[in-house]
mmCIF file of C-alpha atoms in Angstrom:
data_model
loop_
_atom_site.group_PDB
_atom_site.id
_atom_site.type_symbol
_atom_site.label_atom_id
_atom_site.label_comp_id
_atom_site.label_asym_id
_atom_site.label_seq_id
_atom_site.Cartn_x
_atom_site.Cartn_y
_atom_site.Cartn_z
ATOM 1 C CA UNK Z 254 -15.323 16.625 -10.475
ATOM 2 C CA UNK Z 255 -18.504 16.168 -8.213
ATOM 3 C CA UNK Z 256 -17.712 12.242 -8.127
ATOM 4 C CA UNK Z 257 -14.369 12.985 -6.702
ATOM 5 C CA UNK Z 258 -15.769 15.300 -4.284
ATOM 6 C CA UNK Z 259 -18.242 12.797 -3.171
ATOM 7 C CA UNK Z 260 -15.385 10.337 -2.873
ATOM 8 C CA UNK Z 261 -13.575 12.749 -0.600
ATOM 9 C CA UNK Z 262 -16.136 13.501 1.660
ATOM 10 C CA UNK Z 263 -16.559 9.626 2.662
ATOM 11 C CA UNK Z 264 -14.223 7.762 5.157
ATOM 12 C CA UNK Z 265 -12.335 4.846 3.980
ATOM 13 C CA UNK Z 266 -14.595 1.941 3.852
ATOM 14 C CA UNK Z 267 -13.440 -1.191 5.758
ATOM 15 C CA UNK Z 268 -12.834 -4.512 3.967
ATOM 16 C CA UNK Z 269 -15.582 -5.533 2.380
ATOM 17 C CA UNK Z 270 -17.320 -2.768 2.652
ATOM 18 C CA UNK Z 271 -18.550 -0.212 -0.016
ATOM 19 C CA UNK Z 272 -18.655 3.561 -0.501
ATOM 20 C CA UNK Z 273 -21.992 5.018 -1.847
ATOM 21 C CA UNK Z 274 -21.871 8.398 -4.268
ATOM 22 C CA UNK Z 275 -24.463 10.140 -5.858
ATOM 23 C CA UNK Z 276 -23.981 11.178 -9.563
ATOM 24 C CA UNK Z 277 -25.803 13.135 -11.898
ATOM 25 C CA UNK Z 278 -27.958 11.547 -14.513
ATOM 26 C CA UNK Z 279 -30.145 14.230 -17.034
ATOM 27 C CA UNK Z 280 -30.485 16.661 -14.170
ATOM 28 C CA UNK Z 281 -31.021 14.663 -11.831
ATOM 29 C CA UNK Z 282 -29.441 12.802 -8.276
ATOM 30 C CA UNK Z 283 -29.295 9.203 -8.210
ATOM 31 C CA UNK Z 284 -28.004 7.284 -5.778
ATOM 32 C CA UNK Z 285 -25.839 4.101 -6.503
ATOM 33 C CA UNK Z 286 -22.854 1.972 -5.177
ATOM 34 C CA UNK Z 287 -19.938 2.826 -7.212
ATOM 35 C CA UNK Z 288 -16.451 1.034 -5.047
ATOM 36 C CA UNK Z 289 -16.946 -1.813 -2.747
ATOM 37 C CA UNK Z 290 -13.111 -2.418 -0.916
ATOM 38 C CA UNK Z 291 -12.521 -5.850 -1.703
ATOM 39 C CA UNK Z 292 -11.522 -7.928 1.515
ATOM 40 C CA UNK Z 293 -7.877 -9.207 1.402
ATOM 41 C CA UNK Z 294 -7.278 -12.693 -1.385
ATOM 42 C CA UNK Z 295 -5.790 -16.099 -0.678
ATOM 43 C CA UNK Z 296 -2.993 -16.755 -2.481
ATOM 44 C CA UNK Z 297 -4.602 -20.504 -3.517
ATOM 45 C CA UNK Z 298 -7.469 -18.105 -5.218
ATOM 46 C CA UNK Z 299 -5.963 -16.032 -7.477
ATOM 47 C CA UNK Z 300 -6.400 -15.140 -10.729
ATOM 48 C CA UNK Z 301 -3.211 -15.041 -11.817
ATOM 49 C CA UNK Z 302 -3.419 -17.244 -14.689
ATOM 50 C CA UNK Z 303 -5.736 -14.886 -16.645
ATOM 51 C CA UNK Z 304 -3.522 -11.935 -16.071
ATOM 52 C CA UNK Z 305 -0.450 -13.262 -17.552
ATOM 53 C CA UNK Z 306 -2.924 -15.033 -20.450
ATOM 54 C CA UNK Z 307 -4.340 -11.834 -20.914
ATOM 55 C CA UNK Z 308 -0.679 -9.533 -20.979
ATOM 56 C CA UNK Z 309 2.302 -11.935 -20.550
ATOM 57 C CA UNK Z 310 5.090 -11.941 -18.220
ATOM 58 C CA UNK Z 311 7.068 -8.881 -19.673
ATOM 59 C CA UNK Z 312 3.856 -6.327 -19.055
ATOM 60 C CA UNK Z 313 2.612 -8.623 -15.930
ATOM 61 C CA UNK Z 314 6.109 -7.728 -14.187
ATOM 62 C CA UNK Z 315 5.619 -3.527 -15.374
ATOM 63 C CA UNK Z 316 2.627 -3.437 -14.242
ATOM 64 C CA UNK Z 317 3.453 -5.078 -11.013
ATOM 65 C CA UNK Z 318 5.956 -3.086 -10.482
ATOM 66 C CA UNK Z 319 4.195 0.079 -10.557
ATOM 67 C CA UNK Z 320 1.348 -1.530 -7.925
ATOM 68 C CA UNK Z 321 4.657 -1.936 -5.842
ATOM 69 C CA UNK Z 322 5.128 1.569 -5.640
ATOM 70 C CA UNK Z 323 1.526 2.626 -5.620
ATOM 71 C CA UNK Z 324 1.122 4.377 -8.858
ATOM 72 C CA UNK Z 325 -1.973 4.566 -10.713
ATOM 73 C CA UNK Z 326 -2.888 1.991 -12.848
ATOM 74 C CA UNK Z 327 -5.382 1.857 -15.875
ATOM 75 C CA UNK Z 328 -6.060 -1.193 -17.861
ATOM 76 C CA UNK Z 329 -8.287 -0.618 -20.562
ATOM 77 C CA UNK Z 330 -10.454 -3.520 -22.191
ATOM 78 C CA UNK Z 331 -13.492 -4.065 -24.602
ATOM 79 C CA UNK Z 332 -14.378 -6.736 -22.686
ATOM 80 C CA UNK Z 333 -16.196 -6.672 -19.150
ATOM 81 C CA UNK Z 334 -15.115 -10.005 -17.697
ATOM 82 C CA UNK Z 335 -11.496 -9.396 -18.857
ATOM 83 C CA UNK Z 336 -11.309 -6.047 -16.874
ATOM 84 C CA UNK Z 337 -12.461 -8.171 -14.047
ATOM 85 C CA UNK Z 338 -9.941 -10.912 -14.268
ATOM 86 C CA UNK Z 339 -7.184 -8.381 -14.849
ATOM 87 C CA UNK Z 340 -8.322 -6.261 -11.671
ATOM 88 C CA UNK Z 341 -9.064 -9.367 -9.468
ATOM 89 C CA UNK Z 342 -5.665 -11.075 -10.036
ATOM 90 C CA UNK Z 343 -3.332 -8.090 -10.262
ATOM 91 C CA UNK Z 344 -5.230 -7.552 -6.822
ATOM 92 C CA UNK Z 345 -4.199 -10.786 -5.501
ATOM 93 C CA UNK Z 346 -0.935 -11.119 -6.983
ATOM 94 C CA UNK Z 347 -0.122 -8.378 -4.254
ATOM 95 C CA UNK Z 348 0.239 -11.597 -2.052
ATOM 96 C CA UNK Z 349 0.843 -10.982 1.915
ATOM 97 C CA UNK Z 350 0.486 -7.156 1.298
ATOM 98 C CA UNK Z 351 -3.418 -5.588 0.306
ATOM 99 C CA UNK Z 352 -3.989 -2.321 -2.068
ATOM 100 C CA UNK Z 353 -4.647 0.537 0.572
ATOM 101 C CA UNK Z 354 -5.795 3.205 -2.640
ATOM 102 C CA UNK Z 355 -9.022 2.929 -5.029
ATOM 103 C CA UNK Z 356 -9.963 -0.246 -6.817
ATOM 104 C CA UNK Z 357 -12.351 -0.654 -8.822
ATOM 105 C CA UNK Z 358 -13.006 -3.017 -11.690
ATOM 106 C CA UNK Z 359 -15.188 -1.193 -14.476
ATOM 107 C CA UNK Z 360 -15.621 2.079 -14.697
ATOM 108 C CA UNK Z 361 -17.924 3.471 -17.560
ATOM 109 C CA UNK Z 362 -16.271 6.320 -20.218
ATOM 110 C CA UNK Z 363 -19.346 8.434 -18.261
ATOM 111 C CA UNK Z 364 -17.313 8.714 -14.718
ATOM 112 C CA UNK Z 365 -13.808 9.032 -16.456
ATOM 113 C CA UNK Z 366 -13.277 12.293 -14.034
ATOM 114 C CA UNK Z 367 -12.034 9.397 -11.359
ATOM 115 C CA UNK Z 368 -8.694 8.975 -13.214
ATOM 116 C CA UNK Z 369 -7.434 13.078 -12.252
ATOM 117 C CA UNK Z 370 -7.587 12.111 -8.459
ATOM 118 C CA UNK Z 371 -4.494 12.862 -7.492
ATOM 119 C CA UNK Z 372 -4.169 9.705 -5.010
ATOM 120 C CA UNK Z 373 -2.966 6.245 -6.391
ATOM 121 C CA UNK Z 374 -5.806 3.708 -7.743
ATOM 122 C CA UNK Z 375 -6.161 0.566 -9.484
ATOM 123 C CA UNK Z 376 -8.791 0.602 -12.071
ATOM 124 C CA UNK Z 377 -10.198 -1.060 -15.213
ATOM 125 C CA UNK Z 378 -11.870 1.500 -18.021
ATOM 126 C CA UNK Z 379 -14.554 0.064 -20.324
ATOM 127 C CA UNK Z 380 -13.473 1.156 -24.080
ATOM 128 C CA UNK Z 381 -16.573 2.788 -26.649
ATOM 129 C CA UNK Z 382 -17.638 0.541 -28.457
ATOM 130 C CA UNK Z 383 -17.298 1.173 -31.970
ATOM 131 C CA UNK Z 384 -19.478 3.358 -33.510
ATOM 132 C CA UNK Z 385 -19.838 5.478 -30.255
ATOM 133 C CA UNK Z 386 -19.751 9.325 -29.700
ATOM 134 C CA UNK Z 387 -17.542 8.716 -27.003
ATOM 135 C CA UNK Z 388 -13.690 8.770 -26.984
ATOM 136 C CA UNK Z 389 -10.766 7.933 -24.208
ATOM 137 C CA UNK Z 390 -10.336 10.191 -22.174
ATOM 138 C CA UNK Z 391 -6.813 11.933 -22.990
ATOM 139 C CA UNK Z 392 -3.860 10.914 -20.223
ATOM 140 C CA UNK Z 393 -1.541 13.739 -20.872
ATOM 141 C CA UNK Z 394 -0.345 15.628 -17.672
ATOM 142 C CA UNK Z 395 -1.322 12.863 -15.714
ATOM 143 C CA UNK Z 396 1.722 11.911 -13.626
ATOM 144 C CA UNK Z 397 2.577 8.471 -12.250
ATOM 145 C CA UNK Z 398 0.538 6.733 -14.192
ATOM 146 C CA UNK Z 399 0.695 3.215 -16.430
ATOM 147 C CA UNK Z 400 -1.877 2.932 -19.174
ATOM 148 C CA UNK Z 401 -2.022 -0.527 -20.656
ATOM 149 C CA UNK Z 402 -4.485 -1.396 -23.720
ATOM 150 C CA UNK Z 403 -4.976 -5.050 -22.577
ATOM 151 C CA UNK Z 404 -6.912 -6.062 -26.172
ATOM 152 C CA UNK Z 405 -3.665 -5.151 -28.098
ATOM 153 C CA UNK Z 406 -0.979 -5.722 -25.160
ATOM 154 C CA UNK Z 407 -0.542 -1.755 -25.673
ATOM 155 C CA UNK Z 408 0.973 0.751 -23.101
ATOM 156 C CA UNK Z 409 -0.718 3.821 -23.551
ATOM 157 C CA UNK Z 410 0.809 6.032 -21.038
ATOM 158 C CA UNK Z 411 4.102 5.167 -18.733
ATOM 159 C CA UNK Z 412 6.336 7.013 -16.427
ATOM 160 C CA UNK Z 413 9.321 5.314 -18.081
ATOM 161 C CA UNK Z 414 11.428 3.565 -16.043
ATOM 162 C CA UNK Z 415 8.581 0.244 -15.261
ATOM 163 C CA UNK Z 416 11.303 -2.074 -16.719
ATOM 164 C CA UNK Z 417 13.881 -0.849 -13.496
ATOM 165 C CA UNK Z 418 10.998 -0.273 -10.661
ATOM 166 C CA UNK Z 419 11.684 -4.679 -9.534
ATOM 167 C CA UNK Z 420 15.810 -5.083 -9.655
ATOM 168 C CA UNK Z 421 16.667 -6.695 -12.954
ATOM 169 C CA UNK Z 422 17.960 -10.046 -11.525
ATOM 170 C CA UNK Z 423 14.706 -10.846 -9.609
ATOM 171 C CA UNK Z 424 12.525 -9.242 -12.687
ATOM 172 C CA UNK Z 425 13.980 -11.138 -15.028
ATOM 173 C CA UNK Z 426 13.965 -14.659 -13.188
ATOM 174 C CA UNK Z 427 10.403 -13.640 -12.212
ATOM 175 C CA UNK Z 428 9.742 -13.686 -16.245
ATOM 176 C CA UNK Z 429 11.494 -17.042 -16.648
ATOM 177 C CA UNK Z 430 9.735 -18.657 -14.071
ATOM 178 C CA UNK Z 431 6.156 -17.314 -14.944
ATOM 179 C CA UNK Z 432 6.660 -18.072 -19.136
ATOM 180 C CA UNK Z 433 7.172 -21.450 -17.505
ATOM 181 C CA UNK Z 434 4.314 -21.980 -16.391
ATOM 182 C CA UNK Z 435 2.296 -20.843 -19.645
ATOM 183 C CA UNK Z 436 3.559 -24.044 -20.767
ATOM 184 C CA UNK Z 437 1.490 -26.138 -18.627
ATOM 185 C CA UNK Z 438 -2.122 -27.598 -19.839
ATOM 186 C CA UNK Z 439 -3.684 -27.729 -16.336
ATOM 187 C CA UNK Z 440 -5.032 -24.372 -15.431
ATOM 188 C CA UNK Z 441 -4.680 -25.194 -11.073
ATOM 189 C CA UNK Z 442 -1.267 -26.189 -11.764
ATOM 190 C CA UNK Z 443 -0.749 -22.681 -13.640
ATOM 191 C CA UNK Z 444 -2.276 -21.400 -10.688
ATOM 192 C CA UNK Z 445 -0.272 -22.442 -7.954
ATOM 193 C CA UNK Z 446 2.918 -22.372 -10.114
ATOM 194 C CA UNK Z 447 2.462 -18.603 -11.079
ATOM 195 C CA UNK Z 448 1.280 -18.123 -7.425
ATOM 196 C CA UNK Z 449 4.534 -19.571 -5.666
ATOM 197 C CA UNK Z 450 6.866 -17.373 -8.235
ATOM 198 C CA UNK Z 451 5.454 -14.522 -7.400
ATOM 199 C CA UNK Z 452 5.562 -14.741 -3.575
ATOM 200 C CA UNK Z 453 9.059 -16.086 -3.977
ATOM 201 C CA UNK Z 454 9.626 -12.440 -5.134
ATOM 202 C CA UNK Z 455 7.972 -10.991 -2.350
ATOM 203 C CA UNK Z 456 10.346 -13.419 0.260
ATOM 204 C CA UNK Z 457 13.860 -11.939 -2.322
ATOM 205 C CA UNK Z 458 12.353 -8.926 -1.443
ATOM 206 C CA UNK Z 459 11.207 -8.439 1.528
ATOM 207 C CA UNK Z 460 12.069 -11.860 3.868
ATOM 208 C CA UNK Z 461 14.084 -10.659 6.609
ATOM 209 C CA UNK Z 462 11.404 -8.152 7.334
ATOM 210 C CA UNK Z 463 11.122 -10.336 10.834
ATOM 211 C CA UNK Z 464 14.658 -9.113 12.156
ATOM 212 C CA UNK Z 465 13.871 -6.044 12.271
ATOM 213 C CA UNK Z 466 11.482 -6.352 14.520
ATOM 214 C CA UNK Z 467 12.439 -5.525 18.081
ATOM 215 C CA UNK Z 468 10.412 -5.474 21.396
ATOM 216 C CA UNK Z 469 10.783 -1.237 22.958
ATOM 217 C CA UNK Z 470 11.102 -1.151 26.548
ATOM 218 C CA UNK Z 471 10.532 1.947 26.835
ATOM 219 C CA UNK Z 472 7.475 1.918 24.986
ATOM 220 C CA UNK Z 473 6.187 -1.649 26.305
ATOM 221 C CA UNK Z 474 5.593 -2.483 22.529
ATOM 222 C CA UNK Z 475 7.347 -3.699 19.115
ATOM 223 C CA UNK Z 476 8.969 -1.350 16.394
ATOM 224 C CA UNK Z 477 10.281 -1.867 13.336
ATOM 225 C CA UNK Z 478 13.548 -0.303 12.411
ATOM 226 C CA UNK Z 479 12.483 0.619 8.893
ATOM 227 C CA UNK Z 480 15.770 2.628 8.094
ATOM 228 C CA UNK Z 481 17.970 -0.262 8.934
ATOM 229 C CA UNK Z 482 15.969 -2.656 6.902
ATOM 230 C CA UNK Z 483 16.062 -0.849 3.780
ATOM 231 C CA UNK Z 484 19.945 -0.812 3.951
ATOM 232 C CA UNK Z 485 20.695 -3.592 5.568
ATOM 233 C CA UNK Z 486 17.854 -6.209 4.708
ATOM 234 C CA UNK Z 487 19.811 -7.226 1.592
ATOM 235 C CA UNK Z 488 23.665 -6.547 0.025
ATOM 236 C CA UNK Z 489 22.620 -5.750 -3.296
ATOM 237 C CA UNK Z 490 21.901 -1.778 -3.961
ATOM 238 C CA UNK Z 491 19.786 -2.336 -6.546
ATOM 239 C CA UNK Z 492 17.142 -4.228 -3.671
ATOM 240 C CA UNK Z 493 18.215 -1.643 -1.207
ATOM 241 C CA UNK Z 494 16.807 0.935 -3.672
ATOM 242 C CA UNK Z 495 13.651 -0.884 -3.948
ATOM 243 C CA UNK Z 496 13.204 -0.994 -0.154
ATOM 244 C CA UNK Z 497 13.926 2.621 0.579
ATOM 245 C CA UNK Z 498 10.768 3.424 -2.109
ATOM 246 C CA UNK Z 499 8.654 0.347 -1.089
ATOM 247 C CA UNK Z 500 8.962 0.905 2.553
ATOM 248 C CA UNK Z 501 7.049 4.213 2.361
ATOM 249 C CA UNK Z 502 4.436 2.612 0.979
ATOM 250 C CA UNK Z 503 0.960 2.498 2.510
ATOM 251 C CA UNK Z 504 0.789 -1.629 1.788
ATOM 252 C CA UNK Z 505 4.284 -1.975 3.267
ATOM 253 C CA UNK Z 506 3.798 -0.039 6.469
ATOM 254 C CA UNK Z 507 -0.171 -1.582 6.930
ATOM 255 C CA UNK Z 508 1.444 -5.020 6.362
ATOM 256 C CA UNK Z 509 4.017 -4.020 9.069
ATOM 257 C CA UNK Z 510 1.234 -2.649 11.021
ATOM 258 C CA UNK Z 511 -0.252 -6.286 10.135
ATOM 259 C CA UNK Z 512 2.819 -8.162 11.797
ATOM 260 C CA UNK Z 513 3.798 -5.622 15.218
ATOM 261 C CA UNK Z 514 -0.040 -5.963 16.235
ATOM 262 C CA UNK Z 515 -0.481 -9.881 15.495
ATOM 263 C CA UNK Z 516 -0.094 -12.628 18.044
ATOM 264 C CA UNK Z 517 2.756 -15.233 18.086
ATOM 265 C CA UNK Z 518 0.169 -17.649 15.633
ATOM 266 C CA UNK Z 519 -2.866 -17.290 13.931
ATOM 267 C CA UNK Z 520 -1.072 -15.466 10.398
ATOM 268 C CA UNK Z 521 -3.160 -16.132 7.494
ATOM 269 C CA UNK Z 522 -0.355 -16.348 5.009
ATOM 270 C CA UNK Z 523 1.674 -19.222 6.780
ATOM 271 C CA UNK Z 524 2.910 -19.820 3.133
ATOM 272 C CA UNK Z 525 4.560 -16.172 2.588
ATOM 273 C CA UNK Z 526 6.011 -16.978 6.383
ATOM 274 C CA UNK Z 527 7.225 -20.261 5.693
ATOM 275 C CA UNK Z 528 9.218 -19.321 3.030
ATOM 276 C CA UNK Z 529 10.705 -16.401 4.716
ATOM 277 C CA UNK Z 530 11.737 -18.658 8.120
ATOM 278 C CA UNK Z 531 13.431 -20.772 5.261
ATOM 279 C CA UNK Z 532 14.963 -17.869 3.420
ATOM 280 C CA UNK Z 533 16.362 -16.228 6.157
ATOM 281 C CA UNK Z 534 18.113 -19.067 7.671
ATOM 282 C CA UNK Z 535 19.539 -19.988 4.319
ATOM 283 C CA UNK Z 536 21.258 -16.559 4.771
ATOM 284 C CA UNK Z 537 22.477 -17.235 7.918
ATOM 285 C CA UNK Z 538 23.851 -20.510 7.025
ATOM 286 C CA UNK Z 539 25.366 -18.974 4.213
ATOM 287 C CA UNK Z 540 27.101 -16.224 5.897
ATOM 288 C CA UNK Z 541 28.687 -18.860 8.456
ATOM 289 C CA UNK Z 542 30.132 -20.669 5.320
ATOM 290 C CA UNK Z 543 31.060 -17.480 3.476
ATOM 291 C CA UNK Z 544 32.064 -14.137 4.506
ATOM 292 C CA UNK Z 545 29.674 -12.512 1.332
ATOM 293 C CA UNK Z 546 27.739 -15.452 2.114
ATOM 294 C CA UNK Z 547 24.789 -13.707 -0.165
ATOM 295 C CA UNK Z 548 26.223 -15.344 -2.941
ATOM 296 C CA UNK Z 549 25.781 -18.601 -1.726
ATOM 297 C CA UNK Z 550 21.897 -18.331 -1.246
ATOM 298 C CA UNK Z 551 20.525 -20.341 -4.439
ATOM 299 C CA UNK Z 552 18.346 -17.313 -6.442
ATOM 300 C CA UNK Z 553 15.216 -17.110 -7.355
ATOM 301 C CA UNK Z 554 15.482 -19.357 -10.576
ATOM 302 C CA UNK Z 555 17.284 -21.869 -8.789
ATOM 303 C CA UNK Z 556 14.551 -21.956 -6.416
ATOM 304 C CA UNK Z 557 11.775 -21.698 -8.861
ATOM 305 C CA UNK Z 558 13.207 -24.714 -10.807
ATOM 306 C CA UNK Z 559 13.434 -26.921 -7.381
ATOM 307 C CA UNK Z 560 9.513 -26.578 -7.253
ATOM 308 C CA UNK Z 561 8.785 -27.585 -10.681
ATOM 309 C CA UNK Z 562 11.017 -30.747 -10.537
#
């Protein structure tokens, strides 16, 4: 456990930024860089396209789901540049919000002590090749934790409920609307179509974050009513669920963080605020013409459907 140790004693690095441990090597110390905090993706970069070549919608949307709520997260791979991919664009496929916990892309069977820290973490595990005196490390009594074999499409360790974590109706329009785009021969197009689902999710989700922001008084400065939001901010239960785990989260409150300490312009994802603008006066429109006016508000499929037409 001396790597975790080492971990522990560090601060948090800042984005970009990398965290320097020493580990043990035939008796000896030897210093190397071992987690570098990636700085914060643009949407238009991703690598989504791998990750759902790689795993397919079904696992892409379990896996996402347990990011969501800051689980950890192994994906296990043969291959070096696959781990990569999968770790890059899972990464980015957080869209407006950033992983707060431990990320890191390969990590050798050697420093397999990383995956009993007892914090959340995002990280891709190099399997023996064959032939070696090594073995996979054994994930029993680990708790929160998804395990996915990403050579064989294989879960290898799960909490259980990954298929409820994302309400059904926006999972499963999510799934449509991303085994769409596997259709497509043009690997940008894939990009940006995979891209604009997902943060369509994010806007179902989470859009109307912006009215619950209010300006204190007392305080001279802006709050968010987080309480409110997560029972209020939509009419479904199964979303309200969602909101009361999510908005515990350390992504949720640092993107909240994000928005009460920004000025009026300057947001880098005008995209992610676009939509939501648009979203939430489609509500309010529909509320005018409807007293459950929800139901009025065209879903995500309907939406996801306008933008490949």
């Amino acid at each position: 456990m001396s790597l975790i140790r080492d971990l522990y004693s560090q601060p948090y690095p800042s984005p970009g930024q990398s965290v320097k441990v020493f580990v043990e090597r035939n008796g000896n110390q030897e210093k190397m860089e071992l987690i570098k905090r990636p700085l914060v993706g643009k949407n238009e970069d991703t690598d989504l396209i791998k990750v759902l070549d790689t795993i397919g919608p079904h696992l892409f949307v379990q896996v996402l789901g347990s990011l969501l709520l800051e689980r950890k997260v192994i994906l296990l791979s043969n291959s070096i540049s696959t781990l990569s991919h999968c770790i890059e664009g899972l990464q980015q496929a957080l869209g407006p919000f950033s992983w707060q916990y431990t990320l890191i892309s390969l990590v050798p069977l050697a420093y397999t002590e990383l995956i009993e820290s007892p914090t959340p973490y995002l990280v891709g595990l190099l399997k023996p090749y064959e032939n070696s005196d090594r073995e996979l490390p054994s994930f029993d009594g680990i708790q929160e934790m998804f395990a996915l074999d990403l050579d064989t499409r294989t879960i290898l360790h799960k909490v259980g409920d990954e298929n409820s974590i994302i309400p059904s109706s926006l999972a499963k329009a999510l799934r449509n609307a991303l085994d769409v785009t596997q259709h497509s021969s043009n690997e940008a197009e894939k990009n940006l179509a995979a891209s604009e689902a997902v943060l369509r999710l994010y806007v179902e989700l989470v859009g109307r974050y912006n009215d619950y922001i209010y300006f204190n008084h007392t305080c001279k400065s802006k709050r968010f009513a987080k309480e409110s939001f997560s029972k209020t901010a939509s009419s479904k239960k199964s979303t309200q669920l969602f909101l009361q785990w999510f908005s515990i989260t350390a992504m949720f409150n640092y993107f909240i963080e994000s928005k009460l300490n920004r000025a009026s312009s300057g947001d880098n994802w005008g995209r992610f605020e676009q939509l939501c603008i648009q979203f939430c006066d489609d509500t309010r429109r529909a509320k005018e013409r409807k007293p459950n006016g929800y139901k009025t508000v065209k879903n995500l499929s309907e939406k996801f459907k306008e933008l490949i037409n």
